[in-house]
Amino acid sequence: DQQVKQNSPSLSVQEGRISILNCDYTNSMFDYFLWYKKYPAEGPTFLISISSIKDKNEDGRFTVFLNKSAKHLSLHIVPSQPGDSAVYFCAAGIVGSNYKLTFGKGTLLTVNP
Amino acid sequence: EAQVTQNPRYLITVTGKKLTVTCSQNMNHEYMSWYRQDPGLGLRQIYYSMNVEVTDKGDVPEGYKVSRKEKRNFPLILESPSPNQTSLYFCASRKTGGLRVGEQFFGPGTRLTVL
């Protein structure tokens, strides 16, 4: 049972445009969500997070939106840059659950110059 | 530099030959965890440790052992590796509590091939 789903294996956008990466979840107990970015031959690095008490969190070019009623979150990157090309993982957790994170399968973003 | 290190980075071995993948962090983090990443499956947690001498199973613990004798080290042990353990392994750590909800720091990964 996949509790965190990233249904788009890949996404390609032009430099300067907006990248929107989507994530759906099924477990209504999740109360925080994170996005990680992963370059080849490196470990995932934390990008941005959001608590379930918020519907938006912004950090520079990165904004995460949470729609709890739809059990959906999205990561917006504006403007997209070639250096943003990486695999993006959505992850979710439950406060008090020993910091366990449940990850999606990832979406490969390619930003073309 | 704050980091999580893993060794080796690449390993090819044969079925049944015991191996250990080391993980070390220099951030004084209490929590450490092991994940495996497989194509089409994302990252799945193998084992985690809340602190020294405290370890517990994740989602896919079969065939693995861990130990946490020191705060900085969290080795992953495969007593009798099998081909289905061929995967990309990541160690991660985080401070318990902390300002950023859920943020874990990951090592660079160990690519293991079991023939």
JSON list of C-alpha atoms in Angstrom, two decimals:
[
{"chain": "A", "resi": 1, "resn": "ASP", "atom": "CA", "xyz": [0.00, 0.00, 0.00]},
{"chain": "A", "resi": 2, "resn": "GLN", "atom": "CA", "xyz": [1.69, 3.12, -1.23]},
{"chain": "A", "resi": 3, "resn": "GLN", "atom": "CA", "xyz": [0.81, 5.91, 1.14]},
{"chain": "A", "resi": 4, "resn": "VAL", "atom": "CA", "xyz": [2.73, 8.66, -0.68]},
{"chain": "A", "resi": 5, "resn": "LYS", "atom": "CA", "xyz": [2.36, 8.81, -4.42]},
{"chain": "A", "resi": 6, "resn": "GLN", "atom": "CA", "xyz": [4.20, 10.77, -7.04]},
{"chain": "A", "resi": 7, "resn": "ASN", "atom": "CA", "xyz": [2.39, 9.83, -10.20]},
{"chain": "A", "resi": 8, "resn": "SER", "atom": "CA", "xyz": [4.65, 11.63, -12.64]},
{"chain": "A", "resi": 9, "resn": "PRO", "atom": "CA", "xyz": [7.97, 9.81, -13.04]},
{"chain": "A", "resi": 10, "resn": "SER", "atom": "CA", "xyz": [9.39, 12.72, -14.99]},
{"chain": "A", "resi": 11, "resn": "LEU", "atom": "CA", "xyz": [8.79, 16.36, -15.87]},
{"chain": "A", "resi": 12, "resn": "SER", "atom": "CA", "xyz": [10.53, 18.57, -18.39]},
{"chain": "A", "resi": 13, "resn": "VAL", "atom": "CA", "xyz": [10.34, 22.38, -18.34]},
{"chain": "A", "resi": 14, "resn": "GLN", "atom": "CA", "xyz": [12.10, 25.31, -19.96]},
{"chain": "A", "resi": 15, "resn": "GLU", "atom": "CA", "xyz": [14.51, 27.46, -18.01]},
{"chain": "A", "resi": 16, "resn": "GLY", "atom": "CA", "xyz": [12.73, 30.44, -16.48]},
{"chain": "A", "resi": 17, "resn": "ARG", "atom": "CA", "xyz": [9.31, 28.79, -16.46]},
{"chain": "A", "resi": 18, "resn": "ILE", "atom": "CA", "xyz": [7.48, 27.32, -13.49]},
{"chain": "A", "resi": 19, "resn": "SER", "atom": "CA", "xyz": [8.00, 23.70, -12.45]},
{"chain": "A", "resi": 20, "resn": "ILE", "atom": "CA", "xyz": [5.13, 22.06, -10.57]},
{"chain": "A", "resi": 21, "resn": "LEU", "atom": "CA", "xyz": [5.73, 18.72, -8.93]},
{"chain": "A", "resi": 22, "resn": "ASN", "atom": "CA", "xyz": [2.79, 16.91, -7.43]},
{"chain": "A", "resi": 23, "resn": "CYS", "atom": "CA", "xyz": [2.35, 14.46, -4.58]},
{"chain": "A", "resi": 24, "resn": "ASP", "atom": "CA", "xyz": [-0.71, 12.69, -3.21]},
{"chain": "A", "resi": 25, "resn": "TYR", "atom": "CA", "xyz": [-1.07, 10.84, 0.05]},
{"chain": "A", "resi": 26, "resn": "THR", "atom": "CA", "xyz": [-3.61, 8.46, 1.49]},
{"chain": "A", "resi": 27, "resn": "ASN", "atom": "CA", "xyz": [-2.85, 8.46, 5.22]},
{"chain": "A", "resi": 28, "resn": "SER", "atom": "CA", "xyz": [-4.80, 11.26, 6.88]},
{"chain": "A", "resi": 29, "resn": "MET", "atom": "CA", "xyz": [-2.59, 10.87, 9.97]},
{"chain": "A", "resi": 30, "resn": "PHE", "atom": "CA", "xyz": [0.36, 12.52, 8.23]},
{"chain": "A", "resi": 31, "resn": "ASP", "atom": "CA", "xyz": [0.91, 15.90, 9.78]},
{"chain": "A", "resi": 32, "resn": "TYR", "atom": "CA", "xyz": [4.10, 17.09, 8.15]},
{"chain": "A", "resi": 33, "resn": "PHE", "atom": "CA", "xyz": [5.44, 16.88, 4.64]},
{"chain": "A", "resi": 34, "resn": "LEU", "atom": "CA", "xyz": [8.84, 17.44, 3.09]},
{"chain": "A", "resi": 35, "resn": "TRP", "atom": "CA", "xyz": [10.46, 17.68, -0.29]},
{"chain": "A", "resi": 36, "resn": "TYR", "atom": "CA", "xyz": [13.93, 16.36, -0.90]},
{"chain": "A", "resi": 37, "resn": "LYS", "atom": "CA", "xyz": [16.11, 16.89, -3.95]},
{"chain": "A", "resi": 38, "resn": "LYS", "atom": "CA", "xyz": [18.56, 14.28, -5.17]},
{"chain": "A", "resi": 39, "resn": "TYR", "atom": "CA", "xyz": [21.37, 14.65, -7.68]},
{"chain": "A", "resi": 40, "resn": "PRO", "atom": "CA", "xyz": [23.01, 11.57, -9.23]},
{"chain": "A", "resi": 41, "resn": "ALA", "atom": "CA", "xyz": [25.65, 9.94, -7.01]},
{"chain": "A", "resi": 42, "resn": "GLU", "atom": "CA", "xyz": [24.60, 12.05, -4.03]},
{"chain": "A", "resi": 43, "resn": "GLY", "atom": "CA", "xyz": [22.26, 11.57, -1.12]},
{"chain": "A", "resi": 44, "resn": "PRO", "atom": "CA", "xyz": [18.91, 13.38, -0.92]},
{"chain": "A", "resi": 45, "resn": "THR", "atom": "CA", "xyz": [19.06, 16.89, 0.48]},
{"chain": "A", "resi": 46, "resn": "PHE", "atom": "CA", "xyz": [16.25, 18.62, 2.29]},
{"chain": "A", "resi": 47, "resn": "LEU", "atom": "CA", "xyz": [14.50, 21.31, 0.31]},
{"chain": "A", "resi": 48, "resn": "ILE", "atom": "CA", "xyz": [11.38, 22.54, 2.07]},
{"chain": "A", "resi": 49, "resn": "SER", "atom": "CA", "xyz": [8.74, 21.30, 4.48]},
{"chain": "A", "resi": 50, "resn": "ILE", "atom": "CA", "xyz": [5.22, 22.13, 5.53]},
{"chain": "A", "resi": 51, "resn": "SER", "atom": "CA", "xyz": [3.17, 21.35, 8.58]},
{"chain": "A", "resi": 52, "resn": "SER", "atom": "CA", "xyz": [-0.42, 20.25, 8.20]},
{"chain": "A", "resi": 53, "resn": "ILE", "atom": "CA", "xyz": [-1.58, 23.36, 10.03]},
{"chain": "A", "resi": 54, "resn": "LYS", "atom": "CA", "xyz": [-0.42, 25.46, 7.09]},
{"chain": "A", "resi": 55, "resn": "ASP", "atom": "CA", "xyz": [-1.44, 25.49, 3.46]},
{"chain": "A", "resi": 56, "resn": "LYS", "atom": "CA", "xyz": [1.61, 27.21, 2.05]},
{"chain": "A", "resi": 57, "resn": "ASN", "atom": "CA", "xyz": [5.28, 27.57, 2.82]},
{"chain": "A", "resi": 58, "resn": "GLU", "atom": "CA", "xyz": [7.72, 29.60, 0.77]},
{"chain": "A", "resi": 59, "resn": "ASP", "atom": "CA", "xyz": [11.50, 29.64, 0.66]},
{"chain": "A", "resi": 60, "resn": "GLY", "atom": "CA", "xyz": [13.01, 31.69, -2.11]},
{"chain": "A", "resi": 61, "resn": "ARG", "atom": "CA", "xyz": [12.13, 30.16, -5.46]},
{"chain": "A", "resi": 62, "resn": "PHE", "atom": "CA", "xyz": [10.47, 27.16, -3.80]},
{"chain": "A", "resi": 63, "resn": "THR", "atom": "CA", "xyz": [6.89, 27.08, -2.55]},
{"chain": "A", "resi": 64, "resn": "VAL", "atom": "CA", "xyz": [5.01, 24.10, -1.22]},
{"chain": "A", "resi": 65, "resn": "PHE", "atom": "CA", "xyz": [1.21, 24.07, -1.19]},
{"chain": "A", "resi": 66, "resn": "LEU", "atom": "CA", "xyz": [-0.84, 21.68, 0.89]},
{"chain": "A", "resi": 67, "resn": "ASN", "atom": "CA", "xyz": [-4.48, 20.83, 0.24]},
{"chain": "A", "resi": 68, "resn": "LYS", "atom": "CA", "xyz": [-5.50, 18.61, 3.13]},
{"chain": "A", "resi": 69, "resn": "SER", "atom": "CA", "xyz": [-9.03, 17.98, 1.93]},
{"chain": "A", "resi": 70, "resn": "ALA", "atom": "CA", "xyz": [-7.65, 16.61, -1.34]},
{"chain": "A", "resi": 71, "resn": "LYS", "atom": "CA", "xyz": [-4.66, 14.96, 0.38]},
{"chain": "A", "resi": 72, "resn": "HIS", "atom": "CA", "xyz": [-2.45, 16.66, -2.15]},
{"chain": "A", "resi": 73, "resn": "LEU", "atom": "CA", "xyz": [0.67, 18.75, -2.06]},
{"chain": "A", "resi": 74, "resn": "SER", "atom": "CA", "xyz": [2.69, 20.40, -4.73]},
{"chain": "A", "resi": 75, "resn": "LEU", "atom": "CA", "xyz": [6.11, 21.97, -5.06]},
{"chain": "A", "resi": 76, "resn": "HIS", "atom": "CA", "xyz": [6.42, 25.06, -7.24]},
{"chain": "A", "resi": 77, "resn": "ILE", "atom": "CA", "xyz": [9.80, 26.20, -8.48]},
{"chain": "A", "resi": 78, "resn": "VAL", "atom": "CA", "xyz": [9.83, 29.68, -9.99]},
{"chain": "A", "resi": 79, "resn": "PRO", "atom": "CA", "xyz": [11.82, 30.46, -12.03]},
{"chain": "A", "resi": 80, "resn": "SER", "atom": "CA", "xyz": [13.24, 27.06, -12.90]},
{"chain": "A", "resi": 81, "resn": "GLN", "atom": "CA", "xyz": [16.97, 26.84, -13.48]},
{"chain": "A", "resi": 82, "resn": "PRO", "atom": "CA", "xyz": [19.07, 24.12, -15.14]},
{"chain": "A", "resi": 83, "resn": "GLY", "atom": "CA", "xyz": [20.68, 23.42, -11.74]},
{"chain": "A", "resi": 84, "resn": "ASP", "atom": "CA", "xyz": [17.26, 22.38, -10.47]},
{"chain": "A", "resi": 85, "resn": "SER", "atom": "CA", "xyz": [17.43, 19.28, -12.67]},
{"chain": "A", "resi": 86, "resn": "ALA", "atom": "CA", "xyz": [17.29, 16.40, -10.17]},
{"chain": "A", "resi": 87, "resn": "VAL", "atom": "CA", "xyz": [14.99, 13.77, -8.73]},
{"chain": "A", "resi": 88, "resn": "TYR", "atom": "CA", "xyz": [12.50, 15.23, -6.25]},
{"chain": "A", "resi": 89, "resn": "PHE", "atom": "CA", "xyz": [11.09, 13.09, -3.48]},
{"chain": "A", "resi": 90, "resn": "CYS", "atom": "CA", "xyz": [7.97, 13.88, -1.54]},
{"chain": "A", "resi": 91, "resn": "ALA", "atom": "CA", "xyz": [7.95, 12.53, 2.03]},
{"chain": "A", "resi": 92, "resn": "ALA", "atom": "CA", "xyz": [5.45, 12.54, 4.86]},
{"chain": "A", "resi": 93, "resn": "GLY", "atom": "CA", "xyz": [5.59, 11.90, 8.57]},
{"chain": "A", "resi": 94, "resn": "ILE", "atom": "CA", "xyz": [3.53, 11.78, 11.74]},
{"chain": "A", "resi": 95, "resn": "VAL", "atom": "CA", "xyz": [4.64, 13.72, 14.80]},
{"chain": "A", "resi": 96, "resn": "GLY", "atom": "CA", "xyz": [5.52, 11.30, 17.57]},
{"chain": "A", "resi": 97, "resn": "SER", "atom": "CA", "xyz": [6.09, 8.35, 15.25]},
{"chain": "A", "resi": 98, "resn": "ASN", "atom": "CA", "xyz": [9.84, 8.09, 15.90]},
{"chain": "A", "resi": 99, "resn": "TYR", "atom": "CA", "xyz": [10.63, 10.46, 13.02]},
{"chain": "A", "resi": 100, "resn": "LYS", "atom": "CA", "xyz": [9.63, 7.89, 10.42]},
{"chain": "A", "resi": 101, "resn": "LEU", "atom": "CA", "xyz": [9.33, 9.31, 6.93]},
{"chain": "A", "resi": 102, "resn": "THR", "atom": "CA", "xyz": [7.34, 7.67, 4.15]},
{"chain": "A", "resi": 103, "resn": "PHE", "atom": "CA", "xyz": [8.71, 8.57, 0.73]},
{"chain": "A", "resi": 104, "resn": "GLY", "atom": "CA", "xyz": [7.17, 8.72, -2.70]},
{"chain": "A", "resi": 105, "resn": "LYS", "atom": "CA", "xyz": [8.92, 7.17, -5.70]},
{"chain": "A", "resi": 106, "resn": "GLY", "atom": "CA", "xyz": [10.32, 10.45, -6.92]},
{"chain": "A", "resi": 107, "resn": "THR", "atom": "CA", "xyz": [9.93, 12.67, -9.99]},
{"chain": "A", "resi": 108, "resn": "LEU", "atom": "CA", "xyz": [12.83, 13.40, -12.31]},
{"chain": "A", "resi": 109, "resn": "LEU", "atom": "CA", "xyz": [12.79, 17.10, -13.19]},
{"chain": "A", "resi": 110, "resn": "THR", "atom": "CA", "xyz": [14.73, 18.24, -16.23]},
{"chain": "A", "resi": 111, "resn": "VAL", "atom": "CA", "xyz": [15.11, 21.97, -16.79]},
{"chain": "A", "resi": 112, "resn": "ASN", "atom": "CA", "xyz": [16.18, 22.71, -20.33]},
{"chain": "A", "resi": 113, "resn": "PRO", "atom": "CA", "xyz": [18.30, 25.81, -21.10]},
{"chain": "B", "resi": 1, "resn": "GLU", "atom": "CA", "xyz": [31.94, 20.30, 7.67]},
{"chain": "B", "resi": 2, "resn": "ALA", "atom": "CA", "xyz": [28.73, 18.77, 8.97]},
{"chain": "B", "resi": 3, "resn": "GLN", "atom": "CA", "xyz": [28.17, 15.52, 7.14]},
{"chain": "B", "resi": 4, "resn": "VAL", "atom": "CA", "xyz": [27.09, 11.92, 7.06]},
{"chain": "B", "resi": 5, "resn": "THR", "atom": "CA", "xyz": [29.69, 9.58, 5.58]},
{"chain": "B", "resi": 6, "resn": "GLN", "atom": "CA", "xyz": [29.25, 6.07, 4.30]},
{"chain": "B", "resi": 7, "resn": "ASN", "atom": "CA", "xyz": [31.78, 3.44, 3.36]},
{"chain": "B", "resi": 8, "resn": "PRO", "atom": "CA", "xyz": [32.22, 1.85, 0.98]},
{"chain": "B", "resi": 9, "resn": "ARG", "atom": "CA", "xyz": [30.52, 3.87, -1.73]},
{"chain": "B", "resi": 10, "resn": "TYR", "atom": "CA", "xyz": [30.44, 0.93, -4.11]},
{"chain": "B", "resi": 11, "resn": "LEU", "atom": "CA", "xyz": [30.61, -2.77, -3.34]},
{"chain": "B", "resi": 12, "resn": "ILE", "atom": "CA", "xyz": [30.25, -5.89, -5.43]},
{"chain": "B", "resi": 13, "resn": "THR", "atom": "CA", "xyz": [30.07, -9.09, -3.46]},
{"chain": "B", "resi": 14, "resn": "VAL", "atom": "CA", "xyz": [28.80, -12.65, -3.70]},
{"chain": "B", "resi": 15, "resn": "THR", "atom": "CA", "xyz": [25.86, -14.36, -2.10]},
{"chain": "B", "resi": 16, "resn": "GLY", "atom": "CA", "xyz": [26.46, -15.35, 1.51]},
{"chain": "B", "resi": 17, "resn": "LYS", "atom": "CA", "xyz": [29.59, -13.31, 2.18]},
{"chain": "B", "resi": 18, "resn": "LYS", "atom": "CA", "xyz": [29.02, -11.19, 5.26]},
{"chain": "B", "resi": 19, "resn": "LEU", "atom": "CA", "xyz": [29.51, -7.48, 4.82]},
{"chain": "B", "resi": 20, "resn": "THR", "atom": "CA", "xyz": [29.21, -4.26, 6.79]},
{"chain": "B", "resi": 21, "resn": "VAL", "atom": "CA", "xyz": [28.43, -0.82, 5.47]},
{"chain": "B", "resi": 22, "resn": "THR", "atom": "CA", "xyz": [29.59, 1.87, 7.85]},
{"chain": "B", "resi": 23, "resn": "CYS", "atom": "CA", "xyz": [27.81, 5.14, 8.55]},
{"chain": "B", "resi": 24, "resn": "SER", "atom": "CA", "xyz": [29.16, 7.98, 10.62]},
{"chain": "B", "resi": 25, "resn": "GLN", "atom": "CA", "xyz": [27.85, 11.47, 11.39]},
{"chain": "B", "resi": 26, "resn": "ASN", "atom": "CA", "xyz": [29.66, 14.40, 12.99]},
{"chain": "B", "resi": 27, "resn": "MET", "atom": "CA", "xyz": [26.61, 16.45, 13.98]},
{"chain": "B", "resi": 28, "resn": "ASN", "atom": "CA", "xyz": [25.97, 14.81, 17.37]},
{"chain": "B", "resi": 29, "resn": "HIS", "atom": "CA", "xyz": [22.58, 13.64, 16.12]},
{"chain": "B", "resi": 30, "resn": "GLU", "atom": "CA", "xyz": [20.61, 11.25, 18.27]},
{"chain": "B", "resi": 31, "resn": "TYR", "atom": "CA", "xyz": [18.54, 9.73, 15.47]},
{"chain": "B", "resi": 32, "resn": "MET", "atom": "CA", "xyz": [20.03, 7.64, 12.67]},
{"chain": "B", "resi": 33, "resn": "SER", "atom": "CA", "xyz": [18.38, 5.55, 10.00]},
{"chain": "B", "resi": 34, "resn": "TRP", "atom": "CA", "xyz": [19.09, 3.28, 7.05]},
{"chain": "B", "resi": 35, "resn": "TYR", "atom": "CA", "xyz": [17.12, 3.34, 3.79]},
{"chain": "B", "resi": 36, "resn": "ARG", "atom": "CA", "xyz": [17.29, 1.44, 0.57]},
{"chain": "B", "resi": 37, "resn": "GLN", "atom": "CA", "xyz": [16.32, 2.91, -2.77]},
{"chain": "B", "resi": 38, "resn": "ASP", "atom": "CA", "xyz": [15.12, 0.64, -5.54]},
{"chain": "B", "resi": 39, "resn": "PRO", "atom": "CA", "xyz": [13.82, 1.58, -9.00]},
{"chain": "B", "resi": 40, "resn": "GLY", "atom": "CA", "xyz": [10.12, 2.34, -8.88]},
{"chain": "B", "resi": 41, "resn": "LEU", "atom": "CA", "xyz": [9.95, 2.01, -5.09]},
{"chain": "B", "resi": 42, "resn": "GLY", "atom": "CA", "xyz": [11.44, 5.20, -3.69]},
{"chain": "B", "resi": 43, "resn": "LEU", "atom": "CA", "xyz": [13.23, 5.10, -0.34]},
{"chain": "B", "resi": 44, "resn": "ARG", "atom": "CA", "xyz": [12.21, 2.50, 2.20]},
{"chain": "B", "resi": 45, "resn": "GLN", "atom": "CA", "xyz": [13.38, 2.45, 5.79]},
{"chain": "B", "resi": 46, "resn": "ILE", "atom": "CA", "xyz": [15.34, -0.60, 6.92]},
{"chain": "B", "resi": 47, "resn": "TYR", "atom": "CA", "xyz": [16.24, 0.18, 10.55]},
{"chain": "B", "resi": 48, "resn": "TYR", "atom": "CA", "xyz": [16.44, 3.23, 12.71]},
{"chain": "B", "resi": 49, "resn": "SER", "atom": "CA", "xyz": [17.97, 4.21, 16.02]},
{"chain": "B", "resi": 50, "resn": "MET", "atom": "CA", "xyz": [16.67, 6.84, 18.40]},
{"chain": "B", "resi": 51, "resn": "ASN", "atom": "CA", "xyz": [19.90, 6.91, 20.40]},
{"chain": "B", "resi": 52, "resn": "VAL", "atom": "CA", "xyz": [22.82, 4.78, 21.58]},
{"chain": "B", "resi": 53, "resn": "GLU", "atom": "CA", "xyz": [21.77, 1.16, 22.18]},
{"chain": "B", "resi": 54, "resn": "VAL", "atom": "CA", "xyz": [18.23, 1.89, 20.95]},
{"chain": "B", "resi": 55, "resn": "THR", "atom": "CA", "xyz": [17.39, 0.40, 17.55]},
{"chain": "B", "resi": 56, "resn": "ASP", "atom": "CA", "xyz": [14.17, -0.69, 15.89]},
{"chain": "B", "resi": 57, "resn": "LYS", "atom": "CA", "xyz": [12.90, -2.16, 12.64]},
{"chain": "B", "resi": 58, "resn": "GLY", "atom": "CA", "xyz": [11.69, -0.08, 9.75]},
{"chain": "B", "resi": 59, "resn": "ASP", "atom": "CA", "xyz": [9.59, -1.28, 6.85]},
{"chain": "B", "resi": 60, "resn": "VAL", "atom": "CA", "xyz": [12.03, -3.74, 5.27]},
{"chain": "B", "resi": 61, "resn": "PRO", "atom": "CA", "xyz": [14.35, -5.13, 8.00]},
{"chain": "B", "resi": 62, "resn": "GLU", "atom": "CA", "xyz": [14.60, -8.74, 6.79]},
{"chain": "B", "resi": 63, "resn": "GLY", "atom": "CA", "xyz": [18.17, -9.80, 6.11]},
{"chain": "B", "resi": 64, "resn": "TYR", "atom": "CA", "xyz": [19.75, -6.82, 7.87]},
{"chain": "B", "resi": 65, "resn": "LYS", "atom": "CA", "xyz": [21.19, -6.09, 11.30]},
{"chain": "B", "resi": 66, "resn": "VAL", "atom": "CA", "xyz": [22.33, -2.86, 12.86]},
{"chain": "B", "resi": 67, "resn": "SER", "atom": "CA", "xyz": [24.08, -1.75, 16.00]},
{"chain": "B", "resi": 68, "resn": "ARG", "atom": "CA", "xyz": [24.45, 1.59, 17.76]},
{"chain": "B", "resi": 69, "resn": "LYS", "atom": "CA", "xyz": [27.28, 1.37, 20.25]},
{"chain": "B", "resi": 70, "resn": "GLU", "atom": "CA", "xyz": [28.37, 4.96, 19.75]},
{"chain": "B", "resi": 71, "resn": "LYS", "atom": "CA", "xyz": [26.33, 8.04, 18.97]},
{"chain": "B", "resi": 72, "resn": "ARG", "atom": "CA", "xyz": [28.17, 8.87, 15.77]},
{"chain": "B", "resi": 73, "resn": "ASN", "atom": "CA", "xyz": [28.19, 5.39, 14.15]},
{"chain": "B", "resi": 74, "resn": "PHE", "atom": "CA", "xyz": [25.39, 3.22, 12.84]},
{"chain": "B", "resi": 75, "resn": "PRO", "atom": "CA", "xyz": [26.71, 0.29, 10.78]},
{"chain": "B", "resi": 76, "resn": "LEU", "atom": "CA", "xyz": [24.45, -1.82, 8.57]},
{"chain": "B", "resi": 77, "resn": "ILE", "atom": "CA", "xyz": [25.30, -5.52, 8.61]},
{"chain": "B", "resi": 78, "resn": "LEU", "atom": "CA", "xyz": [24.29, -8.08, 6.02]},
{"chain": "B", "resi": 79, "resn": "GLU", "atom": "CA", "xyz": [25.10, -11.45, 7.56]},
{"chain": "B", "resi": 80, "resn": "SER", "atom": "CA", "xyz": [24.32, -13.47, 4.44]},
{"chain": "B", "resi": 81, "resn": "PRO", "atom": "CA", "xyz": [23.67, -11.17, 1.50]},
{"chain": "B", "resi": 82, "resn": "SER", "atom": "CA", "xyz": [21.37, -12.29, -1.28]},
{"chain": "B", "resi": 83, "resn": "PRO", "atom": "CA", "xyz": [20.83, -10.87, -4.79]},
{"chain": "B", "resi": 84, "resn": "ASN", "atom": "CA", "xyz": [17.55, -9.23, -3.72]},
{"chain": "B", "resi": 85, "resn": "GLN", "atom": "CA", "xyz": [19.60, -6.98, -1.46]},
{"chain": "B", "resi": 86, "resn": "THR", "atom": "CA", "xyz": [21.24, -5.42, -4.49]},
{"chain": "B", "resi": 87, "resn": "SER", "atom": "CA", "xyz": [20.26, -1.80, -4.01]},
{"chain": "B", "resi": 88, "resn": "LEU", "atom": "CA", "xyz": [21.35, 1.75, -3.27]},
{"chain": "B", "resi": 89, "resn": "TYR", "atom": "CA", "xyz": [21.64, 2.31, 0.47]},
{"chain": "B", "resi": 90, "resn": "PHE", "atom": "CA", "xyz": [21.43, 5.60, 2.32]},
{"chain": "B", "resi": 91, "resn": "CYS", "atom": "CA", "xyz": [22.21, 6.40, 5.91]},
{"chain": "B", "resi": 92, "resn": "ALA", "atom": "CA", "xyz": [20.56, 9.44, 7.45]},
{"chain": "B", "resi": 93, "resn": "SER", "atom": "CA", "xyz": [20.64, 11.29, 10.74]},
{"chain": "B", "resi": 94, "resn": "ARG", "atom": "CA", "xyz": [18.79, 14.07, 12.48]},
{"chain": "B", "resi": 95, "resn": "LYS", "atom": "CA", "xyz": [18.68, 15.78, 15.79]},
{"chain": "B", "resi": 96, "resn": "THR", "atom": "CA", "xyz": [15.67, 14.86, 17.83]},
{"chain": "B", "resi": 97, "resn": "GLY", "atom": "CA", "xyz": [13.46, 17.90, 18.15]},
{"chain": "B", "resi": 98, "resn": "GLY", "atom": "CA", "xyz": [15.04, 20.64, 16.06]},
{"chain": "B", "resi": 99, "resn": "LEU", "atom": "CA", "xyz": [13.63, 23.59, 14.20]},
{"chain": "B", "resi": 100, "resn": "ARG", "atom": "CA", "xyz": [12.97, 21.96, 10.85]},
{"chain": "B", "resi": 101, "resn": "VAL", "atom": "CA", "xyz": [10.21, 19.42, 11.09]},
{"chain": "B", "resi": 102, "resn": "GLY", "atom": "CA", "xyz": [11.35, 16.08, 9.78]},
{"chain": "B", "resi": 103, "resn": "GLU", "atom": "CA", "xyz": [14.61, 17.14, 8.20]},
{"chain": "B", "resi": 104, "resn": "GLN", "atom": "CA", "xyz": [17.06, 14.28, 7.95]},
{"chain": "B", "resi": 105, "resn": "PHE", "atom": "CA", "xyz": [20.60, 14.60, 6.64]},
{"chain": "B", "resi": 106, "resn": "PHE", "atom": "CA", "xyz": [21.58, 11.89, 4.20]},
{"chain": "B", "resi": 107, "resn": "GLY", "atom": "CA", "xyz": [24.90, 10.30, 3.37]},
{"chain": "B", "resi": 108, "resn": "PRO", "atom": "CA", "xyz": [26.10, 9.98, -0.25]},
{"chain": "B", "resi": 109, "resn": "GLY", "atom": "CA", "xyz": [24.86, 6.43, -0.66]},
{"chain": "B", "resi": 110, "resn": "THR", "atom": "CA", "xyz": [26.39, 2.96, -1.04]},
{"chain": "B", "resi": 111, "resn": "ARG", "atom": "CA", "xyz": [25.67, 1.03, -4.20]},
{"chain": "B", "resi": 112, "resn": "LEU", "atom": "CA", "xyz": [25.70, -2.66, -3.36]},
{"chain": "B", "resi": 113, "resn": "THR", "atom": "CA", "xyz": [25.60, -5.46, -5.91]},
{"chain": "B", "resi": 114, "resn": "VAL", "atom": "CA", "xyz": [25.19, -9.04, -4.69]},
{"chain": "B", "resi": 115, "resn": "LEU", "atom": "CA", "xyz": [25.99, -11.66, -7.33]}
]
